[in-house]
Structure formats: structure tokens, C-alpha cells
Coordinates of C-alpha atoms in Angstrom, one line a residue:
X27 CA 109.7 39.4 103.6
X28 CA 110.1 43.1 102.5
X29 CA 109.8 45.3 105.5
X30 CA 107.8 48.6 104.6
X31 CA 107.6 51.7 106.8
X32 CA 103.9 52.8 108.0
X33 CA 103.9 56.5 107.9
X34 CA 101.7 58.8 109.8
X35 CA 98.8 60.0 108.4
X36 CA 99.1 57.4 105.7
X37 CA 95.4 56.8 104.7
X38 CA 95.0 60.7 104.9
X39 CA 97.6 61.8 102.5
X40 CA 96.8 58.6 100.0
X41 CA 93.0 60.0 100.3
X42 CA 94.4 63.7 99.3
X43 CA 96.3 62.5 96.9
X44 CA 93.4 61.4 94.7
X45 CA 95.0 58.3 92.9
X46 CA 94.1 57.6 88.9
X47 CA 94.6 54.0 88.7
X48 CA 96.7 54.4 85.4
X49 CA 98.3 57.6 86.7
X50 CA 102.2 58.6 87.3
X51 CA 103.4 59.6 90.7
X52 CA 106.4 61.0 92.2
X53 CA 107.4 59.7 95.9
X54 CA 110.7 62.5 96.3
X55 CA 111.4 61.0 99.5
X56 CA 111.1 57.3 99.5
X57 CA 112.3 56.7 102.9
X58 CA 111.5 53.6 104.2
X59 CA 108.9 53.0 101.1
X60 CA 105.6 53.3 103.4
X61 CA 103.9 56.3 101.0
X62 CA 105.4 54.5 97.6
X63 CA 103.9 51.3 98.8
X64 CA 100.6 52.8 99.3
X65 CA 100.5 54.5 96.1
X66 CA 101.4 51.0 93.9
X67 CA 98.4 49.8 95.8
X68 CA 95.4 52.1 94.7
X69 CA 97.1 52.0 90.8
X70 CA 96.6 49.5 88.0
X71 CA 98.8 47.9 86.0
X72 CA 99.4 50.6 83.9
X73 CA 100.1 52.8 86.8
X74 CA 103.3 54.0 88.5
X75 CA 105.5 55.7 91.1
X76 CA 109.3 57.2 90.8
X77 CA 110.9 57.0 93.9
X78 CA 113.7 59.9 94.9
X79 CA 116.3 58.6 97.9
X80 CA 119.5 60.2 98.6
X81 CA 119.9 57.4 101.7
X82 CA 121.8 54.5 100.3
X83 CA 119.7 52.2 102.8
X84 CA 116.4 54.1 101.4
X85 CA 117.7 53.5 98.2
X86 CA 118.3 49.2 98.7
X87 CA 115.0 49.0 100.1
X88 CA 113.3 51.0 96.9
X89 CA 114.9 48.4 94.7
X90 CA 113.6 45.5 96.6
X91 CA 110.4 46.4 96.5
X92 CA 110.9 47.7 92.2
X93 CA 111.8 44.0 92.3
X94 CA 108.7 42.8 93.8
X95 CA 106.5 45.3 92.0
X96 CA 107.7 46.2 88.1
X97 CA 106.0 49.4 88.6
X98 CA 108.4 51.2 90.6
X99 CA 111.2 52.9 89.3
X100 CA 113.8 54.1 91.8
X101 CA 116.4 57.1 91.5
X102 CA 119.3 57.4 93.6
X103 CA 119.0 61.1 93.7
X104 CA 117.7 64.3 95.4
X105 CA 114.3 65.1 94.6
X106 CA 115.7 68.2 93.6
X107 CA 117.2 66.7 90.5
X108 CA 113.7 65.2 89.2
X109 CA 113.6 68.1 87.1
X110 CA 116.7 66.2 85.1
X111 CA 114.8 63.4 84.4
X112 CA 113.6 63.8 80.8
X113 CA 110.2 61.8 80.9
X114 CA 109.6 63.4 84.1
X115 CA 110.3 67.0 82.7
X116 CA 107.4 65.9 80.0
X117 CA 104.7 66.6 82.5
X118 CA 103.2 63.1 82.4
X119 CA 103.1 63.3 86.4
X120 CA 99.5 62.6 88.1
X121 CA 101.0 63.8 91.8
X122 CA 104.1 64.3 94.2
X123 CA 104.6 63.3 97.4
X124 CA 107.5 65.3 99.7
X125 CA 107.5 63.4 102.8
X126 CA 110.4 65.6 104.5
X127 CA 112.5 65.4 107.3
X128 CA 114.6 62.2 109.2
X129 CA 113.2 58.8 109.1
X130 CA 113.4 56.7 112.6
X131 CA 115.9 54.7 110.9
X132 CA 118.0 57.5 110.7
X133 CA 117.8 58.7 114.2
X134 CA 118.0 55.7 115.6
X135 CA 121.4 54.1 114.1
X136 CA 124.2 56.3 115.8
X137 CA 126.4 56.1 113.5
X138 CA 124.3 58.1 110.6
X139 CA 125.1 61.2 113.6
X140 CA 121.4 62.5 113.3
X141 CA 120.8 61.2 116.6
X142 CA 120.2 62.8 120.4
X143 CA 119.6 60.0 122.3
X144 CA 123.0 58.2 121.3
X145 CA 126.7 59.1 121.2
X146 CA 128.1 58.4 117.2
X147 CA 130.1 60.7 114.7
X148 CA 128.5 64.0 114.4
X149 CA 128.0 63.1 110.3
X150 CA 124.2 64.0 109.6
X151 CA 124.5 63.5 106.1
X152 CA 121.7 61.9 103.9
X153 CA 124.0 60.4 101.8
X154 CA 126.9 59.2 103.7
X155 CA 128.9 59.6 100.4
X156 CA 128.2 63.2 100.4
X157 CA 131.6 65.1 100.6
X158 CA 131.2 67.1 104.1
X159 CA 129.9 65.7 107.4
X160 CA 129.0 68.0 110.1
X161 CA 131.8 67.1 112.3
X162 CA 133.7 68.8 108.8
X163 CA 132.1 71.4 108.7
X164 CA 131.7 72.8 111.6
X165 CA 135.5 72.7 112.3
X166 CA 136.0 74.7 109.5
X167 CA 133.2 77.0 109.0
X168 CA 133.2 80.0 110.5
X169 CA 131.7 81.6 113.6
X170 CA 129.2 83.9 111.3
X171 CA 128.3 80.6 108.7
X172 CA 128.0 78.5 112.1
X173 CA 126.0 81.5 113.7
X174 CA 123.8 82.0 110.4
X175 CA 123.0 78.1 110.0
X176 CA 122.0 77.6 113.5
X177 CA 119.5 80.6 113.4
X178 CA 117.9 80.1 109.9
X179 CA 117.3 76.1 109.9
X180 CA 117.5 75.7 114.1
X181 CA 115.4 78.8 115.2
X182 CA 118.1 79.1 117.9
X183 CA 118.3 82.3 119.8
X184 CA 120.9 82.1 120.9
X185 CA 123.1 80.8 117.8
X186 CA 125.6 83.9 118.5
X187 CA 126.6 82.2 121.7
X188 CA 126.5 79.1 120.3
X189 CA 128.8 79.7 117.6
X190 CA 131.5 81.4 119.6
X191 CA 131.4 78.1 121.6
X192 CA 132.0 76.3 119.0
X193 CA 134.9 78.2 117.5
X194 CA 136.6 78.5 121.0
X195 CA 136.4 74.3 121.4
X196 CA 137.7 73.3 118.1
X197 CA 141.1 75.5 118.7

């Protein structure tokens, strides 16, 4: 049986989305295949989705359900490389769906290192064969870059402090 994600808000954003039976339609972050699912069921036959997953796990799930159902196609890649895809670039596409941020999955399994509620590598990469963890980086960014990061993508006030932490541990 072929486990599927049930995101929030599902029967809203498939309502929003407005579905053509025979349409095209981008899921850019495929997850745990919950939106993609819903999607393959409002189209036809000649309808279909293009899933984008940079998660390895994502990814194996997408191509058991393209198994089950011919009408997905999956891409191991960041939705910011659709724009590569040459049928894509046509401008056949009915919709997109950007469904962004961690899956559960994610957090839960400590050793991906996206989680707070247990100890693993500090990793935090989407793709695991992505070249530079976070444990990486932060021992050999600096105390600005650390400083900058935490303040533009944390909204941490106190990201000075934080950074000069940081720096002063790692020595």
C-alpha cells in the first residue's frame, strides 16, 4: 500500500487551484505526495502533474506513486530548476503548487538534523547529497555570514550574540 501525506488545507488549495481535467500542473514540492495525489485525482486521462523533490525519500515515494499512476512524472530536482525543463519552459502549464517548508518526516527522523525535539547531526540539508551540512558550515563561516543568516531567514534579534557564540565554541 502506497502511504500518501494529507496536507493541511488540502480541499482548500485543490478548490483554488481550479483543476482542468486535461490540464498540466506543477507540484515544486512533492513532499510526501499528499497535494500531487489530489491533483491526479480531479484530472482525466489526459491530464497531468510534474513533481519537483530535492529529498531522496520524497523523491522514492514520487516514483511509486508515477508507478501506480502513468500520469505523474517526477524530477529529482529544485523547483528552481523547472525553468530547465524544455516542455515546461513551453508554457503548457494549467497551475503550480509551492507547498514550502519541512515536512514532518523531516523533523521527525534525527538524523536529517532539522529537528528540536531530538539530538542528531546538525545536517539540515534537503538533499543529503548536497555538498555542505550545517554542522559544515557553521564551523567555517564566519561570525558576520553566521550573524547575517540568522537575522535574515531566523528573524533573530539577537543573531550578533549568537554568532560570536558560535565562533568562540568551535575554536
Amino acid at each position: 500500500m502506497l502511504m500518501i501525506h494529507s496536507p493541511v488545507l488540502l480541499a482548500e488549495v485543490i478548490n483554488l487551484m481550479n483543476i482542468e481535467p486535461s490540464g498540466h500542473y506543477i507540484d515544486a514540492t512533492f513532499g510526501r505526495g499528499g497535494h500531487s495525489k489530489a491533483i491526479l485525482e480531479k484530472l482525466g486521462p489526459r491530464g497531468s502533474v510534474t513533481a519537483f523533490d530535492r529529498d531522496p525519500e520524497a523523491v522514492a515515494i514520487a516514483h511509486k506513486l508515477s508507478r501506480v499512476d502513468s500520469r505523474l512524472r517526477v524530477m529529482h530536482s529544485q523547483f528552481s530548476k523547472m525553468g530547465e525543463s524544455s516542455d515546461l519552459v513551453a508554457g503548457n502549464i494549467d497551475g503550480v503548487l509551492f507547498d514550502l517548508g519541512l515536512s514532518s518526516p523531516q523533523v521527525d527522523d534525527s538524523a536529517r538534523g532539522f529537528s528540536f525535539r531530538f539530538d542528531g547531526p546538525l545536517d539540515m540539508r534537503m538533499n543529503p547529497d548536497d555538498a555542505v551540512s550545517a554542522k559544515d558550515w557553521l564551523n567555517s563561516a564566519s561570525e558576520k555570514d553566521i550573524s547575517d543568516v540568522l537575522w535574515k531567514y531566523g528573524e533573530e534579534r539577537a543573531s550578533r550574540k549568537i554568532a560570536k557564540v558560535i565562533v568562540k565554541e568551535r575554536k
